[in-house]
Amino acid sequence: MNAPIQSPEFISRLLAKAEELGISELSSSDIDPGINRDYFIEWLGKGYHADLDYMEKHGEKRYHPDQLVPGTVSLLTAQLHYFNPEIDAKARLEDPHHAYVAEYALGRDYHKVLRNMLTKLGKWLQEEIPGLEFRAFVDSAPVLERAFSQKSGLGFFGKNTMIIHPKRGSFFFLGELLLSRRIEIPSEPITNHCGQCTRCIKACPTDAIVAPFQIDAGKCISYLTIEHFGVIPIEYRAAMGNRIFGCDDCQIVCPWNRFAVPLNTEDFLPRHQLDSSTLLELFAWSEAEFLRKTEGSPIRRLGYQRWLRNIAIGIGNSPYSEANMIALQQRLTITDEMVQEHIQWALNEQSAKQFVSVS
């Protein structure tokens, strides 16, 4: 019962089943995150998790999966690719009127998509292995996902702290099955391939990559536009540009992403023109429209007021136009106090640009 399951015939069927379900890559790991545990504790100690209190809330459960789910003795680690070669990310960023949504969020919520695949794989395993218990997680529990993904051979830690594969890039989601039986898929950890490259560090708009392999979440645009609930510090607003939900800059410049694997599911294709909409078009959404168009999307968790907050900053950063001023003024009195502060900032920025354009 305690012997690892590693027969080539079973592993071959397991990998075939995972592929059938749509999972891009599958590997395995024991439950010891190794040196990454110490890196995580050090990162917390420096306060780089900003106000993400949940990062330290669960104590040792985050790096001891057997404490999170008693009886866990191994993990299956999964990747699901979402790169869309039809989308020109650079062009989207360079158009100041465009509303930039991170590529991962243009389609359906990846949590649901990958977790559904992993749950089906877990049920298949239960049919194959009597008595097996499993839990599927996709960025939804205190698990050091990247640490176990790296240990299982699905990539290496890049200087931007993303998991990168030298043949597949980094545009993929991660997920895990926590198992009550040891399953071992043959693999070897991949050595770091960043070398002397510092493109991601130089490209970060807010200098959030404070050192190689270290990110200060409080400066990261993904954190500021998605996780942060309050007022976005003024010192980061101009650097946000037209990014209204997330940021892909460190991935866009990564040389390994010239090998990025295209998505293999229509779930991640853009919905509601989120890959081509302007800031003013999205700013005009009513709350009912926001709720309808973000149903089943990772953007839904943002909430309508923070959606307007982020877009207001983008409008403030765009070139002056009368249409911008009108849109901002119309929203000023019908939003909450937090959003009003950002709209007023955007109005001031637009007014300053108007003065420069006519002087």
JSON list of N, CA, C and O in Angstrom, two decimals, residues 21 23 80 108-123 134 136-138 177 267:
[
{"chain": "A", "resi": 21, "resn": "LEU", "atom": "N", "xyz": [-8.14, 15.07, -21.09]},
{"chain": "A", "resi": 21, "resn": "LEU", "atom": "CA", "xyz": [-8.94, 16.03, -20.34]},
{"chain": "A", "resi": 21, "resn": "LEU", "atom": "C", "xyz": [-8.57, 17.48, -20.68]},
{"chain": "A", "resi": 21, "resn": "LEU", "atom": "O", "xyz": [-9.27, 18.40, -20.28]},
{"chain": "A", "resi": 23, "resn": "ILE", "atom": "N", "xyz": [-5.35, 18.80, -20.02]},
{"chain": "A", "resi": 23, "resn": "ILE", "atom": "CA", "xyz": [-4.20, 19.25, -19.23]},
{"chain": "A", "resi": 23, "resn": "ILE", "atom": "C", "xyz": [-2.96, 19.24, -20.12]},
{"chain": "A", "resi": 23, "resn": "ILE", "atom": "O", "xyz": [-2.66, 18.25, -20.78]},
{"chain": "A", "resi": 80, "resn": "LEU", "atom": "N", "xyz": [-1.43, 24.31, -17.64]},
{"chain": "A", "resi": 80, "resn": "LEU", "atom": "CA", "xyz": [-2.42, 24.50, -18.69]},
{"chain": "A", "resi": 80, "resn": "LEU", "atom": "C", "xyz": [-2.05, 25.78, -19.43]},
{"chain": "A", "resi": 80, "resn": "LEU", "atom": "O", "xyz": [-2.06, 26.87, -18.86]},
{"chain": "A", "resi": 108, "resn": "ARG", "atom": "N", "xyz": [-12.34, 32.70, -19.94]},
{"chain": "A", "resi": 108, "resn": "ARG", "atom": "CA", "xyz": [-13.01, 32.11, -18.78]},
{"chain": "A", "resi": 108, "resn": "ARG", "atom": "C", "xyz": [-12.05, 32.01, -17.60]},
{"chain": "A", "resi": 108, "resn": "ARG", "atom": "O", "xyz": [-10.83, 31.90, -17.77]},
{"chain": "A", "resi": 109, "resn": "ASP", "atom": "N", "xyz": [-12.61, 31.99, -16.42]},
{"chain": "A", "resi": 109, "resn": "ASP", "atom": "CA", "xyz": [-11.83, 31.90, -15.19]},
{"chain": "A", "resi": 109, "resn": "ASP", "atom": "C", "xyz": [-11.03, 30.59, -15.16]},
{"chain": "A", "resi": 109, "resn": "ASP", "atom": "O", "xyz": [-11.59, 29.50, -15.15]},
{"chain": "A", "resi": 110, "resn": "TYR", "atom": "N", "xyz": [-9.69, 30.72, -15.14]},
{"chain": "A", "resi": 110, "resn": "TYR", "atom": "CA", "xyz": [-8.83, 29.53, -15.18]},
{"chain": "A", "resi": 110, "resn": "TYR", "atom": "C", "xyz": [-9.00, 28.64, -13.96]},
{"chain": "A", "resi": 110, "resn": "TYR", "atom": "O", "xyz": [-8.79, 27.42, -14.03]},
{"chain": "A", "resi": 111, "resn": "HIS", "atom": "N", "xyz": [-9.37, 29.22, -12.83]},
{"chain": "A", "resi": 111, "resn": "HIS", "atom": "CA", "xyz": [-9.58, 28.40, -11.63]},
{"chain": "A", "resi": 111, "resn": "HIS", "atom": "C", "xyz": [-10.59, 27.29, -11.92]},
{"chain": "A", "resi": 111, "resn": "HIS", "atom": "O", "xyz": [-10.35, 26.12, -11.61]},
{"chain": "A", "resi": 112, "resn": "LYS", "atom": "N", "xyz": [-11.69, 27.68, -12.53]},
{"chain": "A", "resi": 112, "resn": "LYS", "atom": "CA", "xyz": [-12.76, 26.71, -12.81]},
{"chain": "A", "resi": 112, "resn": "LYS", "atom": "C", "xyz": [-12.35, 25.72, -13.88]},
{"chain": "A", "resi": 112, "resn": "LYS", "atom": "O", "xyz": [-12.63, 24.52, -13.79]},
{"chain": "A", "resi": 113, "resn": "VAL", "atom": "N", "xyz": [-11.68, 26.22, -14.93]},
{"chain": "A", "resi": 113, "resn": "VAL", "atom": "CA", "xyz": [-11.32, 25.36, -16.06]},
{"chain": "A", "resi": 113, "resn": "VAL", "atom": "C", "xyz": [-10.35, 24.27, -15.64]},
{"chain": "A", "resi": 113, "resn": "VAL", "atom": "O", "xyz": [-10.59, 23.07, -15.85]},
{"chain": "A", "resi": 114, "resn": "LEU", "atom": "N", "xyz": [-9.23, 24.66, -15.03]},
{"chain": "A", "resi": 114, "resn": "LEU", "atom": "CA", "xyz": [-8.22, 23.68, -14.66]},
{"chain": "A", "resi": 114, "resn": "LEU", "atom": "C", "xyz": [-8.67, 22.81, -13.49]},
{"chain": "A", "resi": 114, "resn": "LEU", "atom": "O", "xyz": [-8.39, 21.61, -13.46]},
{"chain": "A", "resi": 115, "resn": "ARG", "atom": "N", "xyz": [-9.38, 23.40, -12.53]},
{"chain": "A", "resi": 115, "resn": "ARG", "atom": "CA", "xyz": [-9.85, 22.59, -11.39]},
{"chain": "A", "resi": 115, "resn": "ARG", "atom": "C", "xyz": [-10.83, 21.51, -11.85]},
{"chain": "A", "resi": 115, "resn": "ARG", "atom": "O", "xyz": [-10.81, 20.39, -11.34]},
{"chain": "A", "resi": 116, "resn": "ASN", "atom": "N", "xyz": [-11.65, 21.84, -12.83]},
{"chain": "A", "resi": 116, "resn": "ASN", "atom": "CA", "xyz": [-12.58, 20.86, -13.38]},
{"chain": "A", "resi": 116, "resn": "ASN", "atom": "C", "xyz": [-11.80, 19.71, -14.04]},
{"chain": "A", "resi": 116, "resn": "ASN", "atom": "O", "xyz": [-12.14, 18.53, -13.86]},
{"chain": "A", "resi": 117, "resn": "MET", "atom": "N", "xyz": [-10.75, 20.04, -14.77]},
{"chain": "A", "resi": 117, "resn": "MET", "atom": "CA", "xyz": [-9.92, 19.01, -15.40]},
{"chain": "A", "resi": 117, "resn": "MET", "atom": "C", "xyz": [-9.26, 18.12, -14.35]},
{"chain": "A", "resi": 117, "resn": "MET", "atom": "O", "xyz": [-9.24, 16.89, -14.46]},
{"chain": "A", "resi": 118, "resn": "LEU", "atom": "N", "xyz": [-8.71, 18.75, -13.31]},
{"chain": "A", "resi": 118, "resn": "LEU", "atom": "CA", "xyz": [-8.01, 18.00, -12.27]},
{"chain": "A", "resi": 118, "resn": "LEU", "atom": "C", "xyz": [-8.97, 17.13, -11.46]},
{"chain": "A", "resi": 118, "resn": "LEU", "atom": "O", "xyz": [-8.62, 16.01, -11.07]},
{"chain": "A", "resi": 119, "resn": "THR", "atom": "N", "xyz": [-10.17, 17.64, -11.22]},
{"chain": "A", "resi": 119, "resn": "THR", "atom": "CA", "xyz": [-11.16, 16.85, -10.49]},
{"chain": "A", "resi": 119, "resn": "THR", "atom": "C", "xyz": [-11.54, 15.60, -11.27]},
{"chain": "A", "resi": 119, "resn": "THR", "atom": "O", "xyz": [-11.65, 14.50, -10.71]},
{"chain": "A", "resi": 120, "resn": "LYS", "atom": "N", "xyz": [-11.71, 15.74, -12.56]},
{"chain": "A", "resi": 120, "resn": "LYS", "atom": "CA", "xyz": [-12.02, 14.59, -13.41]},
{"chain": "A", "resi": 120, "resn": "LYS", "atom": "C", "xyz": [-10.86, 13.59, -13.41]},
{"chain": "A", "resi": 120, "resn": "LYS", "atom": "O", "xyz": [-11.07, 12.37, -13.38]},
{"chain": "A", "resi": 121, "resn": "LEU", "atom": "N", "xyz": [-9.63, 14.13, -13.41]},
{"chain": "A", "resi": 121, "resn": "LEU", "atom": "CA", "xyz": [-8.47, 13.24, -13.36]},
{"chain": "A", "resi": 121, "resn": "LEU", "atom": "C", "xyz": [-8.41, 12.51, -12.02]},
{"chain": "A", "resi": 121, "resn": "LEU", "atom": "O", "xyz": [-8.10, 11.31, -11.97]},
{"chain": "A", "resi": 122, "resn": "GLY", "atom": "N", "xyz": [-8.73, 13.21, -10.94]},
{"chain": "A", "resi": 122, "resn": "GLY", "atom": "CA", "xyz": [-8.75, 12.58, -9.62]},
{"chain": "A", "resi": 122, "resn": "GLY", "atom": "C", "xyz": [-9.78, 11.47, -9.53]},
{"chain": "A", "resi": 122, "resn": "GLY", "atom": "O", "xyz": [-9.52, 10.41, -8.95]},
{"chain": "A", "resi": 123, "resn": "LYS", "atom": "N", "xyz": [-10.95, 11.69, -10.11]},
{"chain": "A", "resi": 123, "resn": "LYS", "atom": "CA", "xyz": [-11.99, 10.66, -10.09]},
{"chain": "A", "resi": 123, "resn": "LYS", "atom": "C", "xyz": [-11.57, 9.44, -10.92]},
{"chain": "A", "resi": 123, "resn": "LYS", "atom": "O", "xyz": [-11.86, 8.29, -10.56]},
{"chain": "A", "resi": 134, "resn": "PHE", "atom": "N", "xyz": [-8.20, 12.31, -2.86]},
{"chain": "A", "resi": 134, "resn": "PHE", "atom": "CA", "xyz": [-7.53, 13.42, -3.55]},
{"chain": "A", "resi": 134, "resn": "PHE", "atom": "C", "xyz": [-8.24, 14.72, -3.26]},
{"chain": "A", "resi": 134, "resn": "PHE", "atom": "O", "xyz": [-9.43, 14.75, -2.90]},
{"chain": "A", "resi": 136, "resn": "ALA", "atom": "N", "xyz": [-8.24, 18.65, -5.34]},
{"chain": "A", "resi": 136, "resn": "ALA", "atom": "CA", "xyz": [-7.74, 19.45, -6.46]},
{"chain": "A", "resi": 136, "resn": "ALA", "atom": "C", "xyz": [-7.68, 20.92, -6.05]},
{"chain": "A", "resi": 136, "resn": "ALA", "atom": "O", "xyz": [-8.63, 21.45, -5.47]},
{"chain": "A", "resi": 137, "resn": "PHE", "atom": "N", "xyz": [-6.55, 21.56, -6.35]},
{"chain": "A", "resi": 137, "resn": "PHE", "atom": "CA", "xyz": [-6.39, 22.98, -6.04]},
{"chain": "A", "resi": 137, "resn": "PHE", "atom": "C", "xyz": [-5.82, 23.71, -7.26]},
{"chain": "A", "resi": 137, "resn": "PHE", "atom": "O", "xyz": [-4.93, 23.21, -7.94]},
{"chain": "A", "resi": 138, "resn": "VAL", "atom": "N", "xyz": [-6.35, 24.91, -7.48]},
{"chain": "A", "resi": 138, "resn": "VAL", "atom": "CA", "xyz": [-5.82, 25.79, -8.52]},
{"chain": "A", "resi": 138, "resn": "VAL", "atom": "C", "xyz": [-5.81, 27.20, -7.95]},
{"chain": "A", "resi": 138, "resn": "VAL", "atom": "O", "xyz": [-6.83, 27.89, -7.96]},
{"chain": "A", "resi": 177, "resn": "LEU", "atom": "N", "xyz": [-3.03, 18.14, -7.71]},
{"chain": "A", "resi": 177, "resn": "LEU", "atom": "CA", "xyz": [-3.84, 17.13, -7.03]},
{"chain": "A", "resi": 177, "resn": "LEU", "atom": "C", "xyz": [-3.05, 16.65, -5.82]},
{"chain": "A", "resi": 177, "resn": "LEU", "atom": "O", "xyz": [-1.92, 16.16, -5.97]},
{"chain": "A", "resi": 267, "resn": "ASP", "atom": "N", "xyz": [-11.80, 28.00, -24.03]},
{"chain": "A", "resi": 267, "resn": "ASP", "atom": "CA", "xyz": [-12.20, 28.69, -22.80]},
{"chain": "A", "resi": 267, "resn": "ASP", "atom": "C", "xyz": [-11.42, 29.98, -22.60]},
{"chain": "A", "resi": 267, "resn": "ASP", "atom": "O", "xyz": [-11.92, 30.91, -21.96]}
]
